[in-house]
């Protein structure tokens, strides 16, 4: 193992922060340069992440080493904290996905013109936090980066976001008007997420004190056998705290509001990678440190996750705003991840990890396209909704396939991936989760399949309403998607097909690590 | 008993006292136009004092006058910290004083005297010495608070501060006399020896210690002794407010830490719940009331009350009872307190300095007037946001690491619930900090809104303040990402507290 392999994870984590610093100190007002620079950094990170993915299990002789590319620095020896990085199969896949979405999100900043410098800085910090969380194997640093990833969201949404006004929603069958400002979305998101991290923090301290090992090192803590009572008490803290970020029902309400208010690249990073941090945290900290707690609470996680799937899908069905619909579909899709983890079977868990990747890429594509449509048409409404003037809905989108064929085609692919068409990313992941689920909790499996069916309904209905038919004359002059969106789309679609057509490469990686998790029933 | 009278040991303190006198008297002879040099003379003196102390006392553990004055790593840590802090406040007030205060000589001279009081509080090994040092600090602060004597708000706050301050000093002194009456000593180690020998507390001792806690509680503005703080903070000149919120609190905690760990530790079972209750009340009330504040100085006042709650959590965790029933000093808690004090000081000073600069441009301290700050001065709003994030305890910045340290120590001492409460209180604080940040960055004037004071004013940040803000900004991030050295220094200071120096003579006194 050479020096480069030791340092690569640190470089990947440090690169976005270095970029943020460079932008902070960049003299003059040169938005174009900043954007190219940011894209370059994102691209470099993605390439490095790809290198880690490809070299994982290749370089290290024995595949049974749990963490690879390990490096460690002393940081706070008196508390037993060190900067300790390393990846296993799960995090290797995750950082690769982060790299893809990072590049895509940076491409989406092309149309930003307000305070470009600040915007890019915050995006880099956000991504750096995500990378750091995935590669840390010290509990303190995992939490440290986790919080960093949450921190920039407030300003990103509150300043660059957009408010929703006069939406029509169905509330228990009644149609009502409502509007939510971006400040509301931002504040709600941050308060929710920090509240979740407090719950995590309490559990961390309890775990640290209980172990008596005077160390925050995950490897050390995973060796400690915790008592059943302790695990039973504190696993829910981790499950709910991390679950909150993953959109676990009933703590998901911040997520659609936040997504809707956020600007495009933030929605992409947020739904694409940030929510995955929550699910990842449940696996890495919850299941791996407190396996006996996971066994006690696995069923609860399955129940909540199933509610996520069905409730999210039903909510998405009743949305008449594109972003809200995708926000709720994210809630629904994250349900598969939660359920997969809850099964505690190696097949369900692998499916969950693959679903994280699949959903990350797919939702990024959704937000790319919706962001573009909104930017050009200033409308996100569809169907029978929107502002009604003399009986005619005046801003409902329709017939877009005629005016933006490429965009519609890409949207269709994302939609098909979302409803689990074979050959695309969602299929394999959901299939694995279903298999795991039918092996353990068949009733939940039935409900999950029902959820997938509802997904098909709302996706196809959305396609029919928004893209097919004759375009209203208001939309007749909309342009087709521009170059940045096209590149983004190609990258994301390529990765969807990669997983869809050769899932076994990824599964092998993921499986090799899932097998090592103590709580997994084989 | 051979009392050690190595007076040379006091050289750094002598330098401080001499500098104070020098600055005061130079003010008389210097022509008005040249008085701008006074703070820099003062800062040079402070640097000299810190350098002398570091060189001369680095590895020295000595007691002076039979334990009245203790020179050890702990004193040295706080000497360096408090003097640097005082110097930072001095530099931070240069621009403000030039503009708003008529008596620079008095201001800087008295500031130096108060620094002397602070460092003595950290080195005192005995209650009366600690009390006198504290009074030196308090009297200096009374004057500083009242220094804008043509401003009725400043006068009002000074009157409140003096009356309540004198009252609390009297209470504390009464407590000291009762402790002396029961134990026959005012030395910390003597009290410890008494407590070890008589595990059942005498009622007089309980009353006496409670009175001392009440007196100290007033100085640090712990609930329910906090009523004075917001009014005084609001009326005092802003740099003085910063100094009150940071310096006097840090010094009081230096005293508390030594008193509780060297004197009262054997009786920890009797007071830890009391302190924990105070801590809980302080952090909850301080942070909740801060939500409602419209004046940024009052908001920061309440938030600093909340911060005291976190520090008291550390005090309650100072001892861990081990399996054998013996009380073991928790170095982690005392290190946590010290580290958090440093992090809190840097962040709070930065926040107050921004407030001072904004005030000298706009004449307003209202949060609503901060709209447009990001446009007028990106630098100020960046530093303000970072300072507030740090106070809220978000990572990258000092507050996260220091809180983590403190709360870990709390959890380890069995106060997981209190640590959890402290985190929830931090969440509340994040909410009202975010409102300020939202005001500065996000809010746009809607139609019909009047221009805010910030939007009306022309903005530039004076050079001294600009540099000082830069230093504090770097400091916050440095502590946030590389606290290793700071924690090591605080650890060695805690070591000094944990070591029992020589108690064989303690009972003889």
Tab-separated table of C-alpha atoms in Angstrom, chain A residues 17 24 73-81 114-115 118 125 139-141 143-149 151 154-155 158-159 182-183 186-187 190-195 197-199 201-206 208-209 214 216 234, chain B residues 332 335 374-375 382 385 389 393-397 400-401 403-405 407-409 411-413 416 419-421 423-427 430-431 434-435 437-438 440-444 473 479-485 487-488 491:
chain	number	residue	atom	x	y	z
A	17	UNK	CA	-12.964	22.538	1.632
A	24	UNK	CA	-13.181	32.814	-0.462
A	73	UNK	CA	-3.883	11.215	12.631
A	74	UNK	CA	-3.830	12.125	16.284
A	75	UNK	CA	-6.298	14.889	16.998
A	76	UNK	CA	-7.546	15.051	20.570
A	77	UNK	CA	-5.740	12.233	22.345
A	78	UNK	CA	-7.168	13.137	25.741
A	79	UNK	CA	-10.679	12.314	24.514
A	80	UNK	CA	-9.574	9.429	22.348
A	81	UNK	CA	-10.409	11.203	19.118
A	114	UNK	CA	-26.817	35.963	-7.522
A	115	UNK	CA	-23.824	35.948	-5.157
A	118	UNK	CA	-21.028	32.501	-1.647
A	125	UNK	CA	-18.623	22.926	2.207
A	139	UNK	CA	-17.389	8.518	15.579
A	140	UNK	CA	-16.527	12.070	16.511
A	141	UNK	CA	-15.473	12.979	13.005
A	143	UNK	CA	-20.638	13.379	13.557
A	144	UNK	CA	-18.475	16.448	12.934
A	145	UNK	CA	-18.790	16.141	9.168
A	146	UNK	CA	-22.421	15.175	9.444
A	147	UNK	CA	-23.130	18.492	11.131
A	148	UNK	CA	-21.005	20.374	8.608
A	149	UNK	CA	-23.115	18.949	5.834
A	151	UNK	CA	-24.859	23.720	8.319
A	154	UNK	CA	-29.966	27.256	5.897
A	155	UNK	CA	-28.368	30.001	3.859
A	158	UNK	CA	-33.127	30.885	2.578
A	159	UNK	CA	-31.182	33.050	0.145
A	182	UNK	CA	-38.323	29.707	1.539
A	183	UNK	CA	-37.371	31.112	4.936
A	186	UNK	CA	-34.954	26.692	5.509
A	187	UNK	CA	-35.626	27.247	9.185
A	190	UNK	CA	-32.261	23.256	9.919
A	191	UNK	CA	-34.138	23.016	13.194
A	192	UNK	CA	-35.321	19.511	12.365
A	193	UNK	CA	-31.909	18.303	11.299
A	194	UNK	CA	-30.090	19.798	14.260
A	195	UNK	CA	-32.727	18.361	16.575
A	197	UNK	CA	-28.300	15.394	15.489
A	198	UNK	CA	-28.853	16.197	19.167
A	199	UNK	CA	-30.534	12.847	19.573
A	201	UNK	CA	-25.146	13.170	19.975
A	202	UNK	CA	-26.762	11.937	23.181
A	203	UNK	CA	-26.442	8.371	21.956
A	204	UNK	CA	-22.805	8.945	20.981
A	205	UNK	CA	-21.927	10.166	24.443
A	206	UNK	CA	-23.761	7.262	26.042
A	208	UNK	CA	-18.612	6.426	24.543
A	209	UNK	CA	-19.098	6.416	28.289
A	214	UNK	CA	-11.805	6.108	26.110
A	216	UNK	CA	-14.394	7.354	19.691
A	234	UNK	CA	-30.012	3.731	22.822
B	332	UNK	CA	-11.748	16.002	31.622
B	335	UNK	CA	-10.171	20.764	30.751
B	374	UNK	CA	-24.280	41.396	4.076
B	375	UNK	CA	-24.591	43.812	1.186
B	382	UNK	CA	-19.260	36.776	7.587
B	385	UNK	CA	-22.244	34.545	11.222
B	389	UNK	CA	-22.438	29.560	14.535
B	393	UNK	CA	-21.848	24.944	18.607
B	394	UNK	CA	-21.734	24.063	14.935
B	395	UNK	CA	-18.684	22.279	13.634
B	396	UNK	CA	-15.743	23.808	11.886
B	397	UNK	CA	-15.859	26.501	14.494
B	400	UNK	CA	-18.495	22.545	18.441
B	401	UNK	CA	-15.302	21.004	19.731
B	403	UNK	CA	-18.997	21.891	23.689
B	404	UNK	CA	-18.306	18.338	22.659
B	405	UNK	CA	-15.501	18.201	25.183
B	407	UNK	CA	-20.657	17.529	27.282
B	408	UNK	CA	-18.565	14.380	27.071
B	409	UNK	CA	-17.165	15.174	30.487
B	411	UNK	CA	-21.929	12.443	30.359
B	412	UNK	CA	-18.992	10.684	31.913
B	413	UNK	CA	-19.788	12.093	35.331
B	416	UNK	CA	-26.112	12.466	30.465
B	419	UNK	CA	-25.696	17.113	28.620
B	420	UNK	CA	-28.764	16.297	26.575
B	421	UNK	CA	-30.553	19.320	27.968
B	423	UNK	CA	-27.729	20.225	23.508
B	424	UNK	CA	-31.410	21.084	23.325
B	425	UNK	CA	-30.579	24.523	24.734
B	426	UNK	CA	-27.959	24.860	21.986
B	427	UNK	CA	-30.638	24.072	19.438
B	430	UNK	CA	-29.236	28.188	17.020
B	431	UNK	CA	-32.763	29.363	16.280
B	434	UNK	CA	-30.144	32.093	12.710
B	435	UNK	CA	-32.699	34.877	12.897
B	437	UNK	CA	-28.072	35.727	10.223
B	438	UNK	CA	-31.268	35.636	8.217
B	440	UNK	CA	-28.232	40.135	7.725
B	441	UNK	CA	-28.109	37.870	4.686
B	442	UNK	CA	-31.525	36.948	3.469
B	443	UNK	CA	-34.149	39.537	4.236
B	444	UNK	CA	-34.926	41.945	1.442
B	473	UNK	CA	-12.078	34.692	12.737
B	479	UNK	CA	-9.733	26.010	17.502
B	480	UNK	CA	-12.499	24.309	15.570
B	481	UNK	CA	-10.253	22.224	13.352
B	482	UNK	CA	-7.088	21.906	15.386
B	483	UNK	CA	-7.835	22.068	19.124
B	484	UNK	CA	-5.062	19.629	19.921
B	485	UNK	CA	-2.580	22.139	21.305
B	487	UNK	CA	-6.525	20.931	24.820
B	488	UNK	CA	-3.000	19.811	25.695
B	491	UNK	CA	-4.820	19.327	30.201
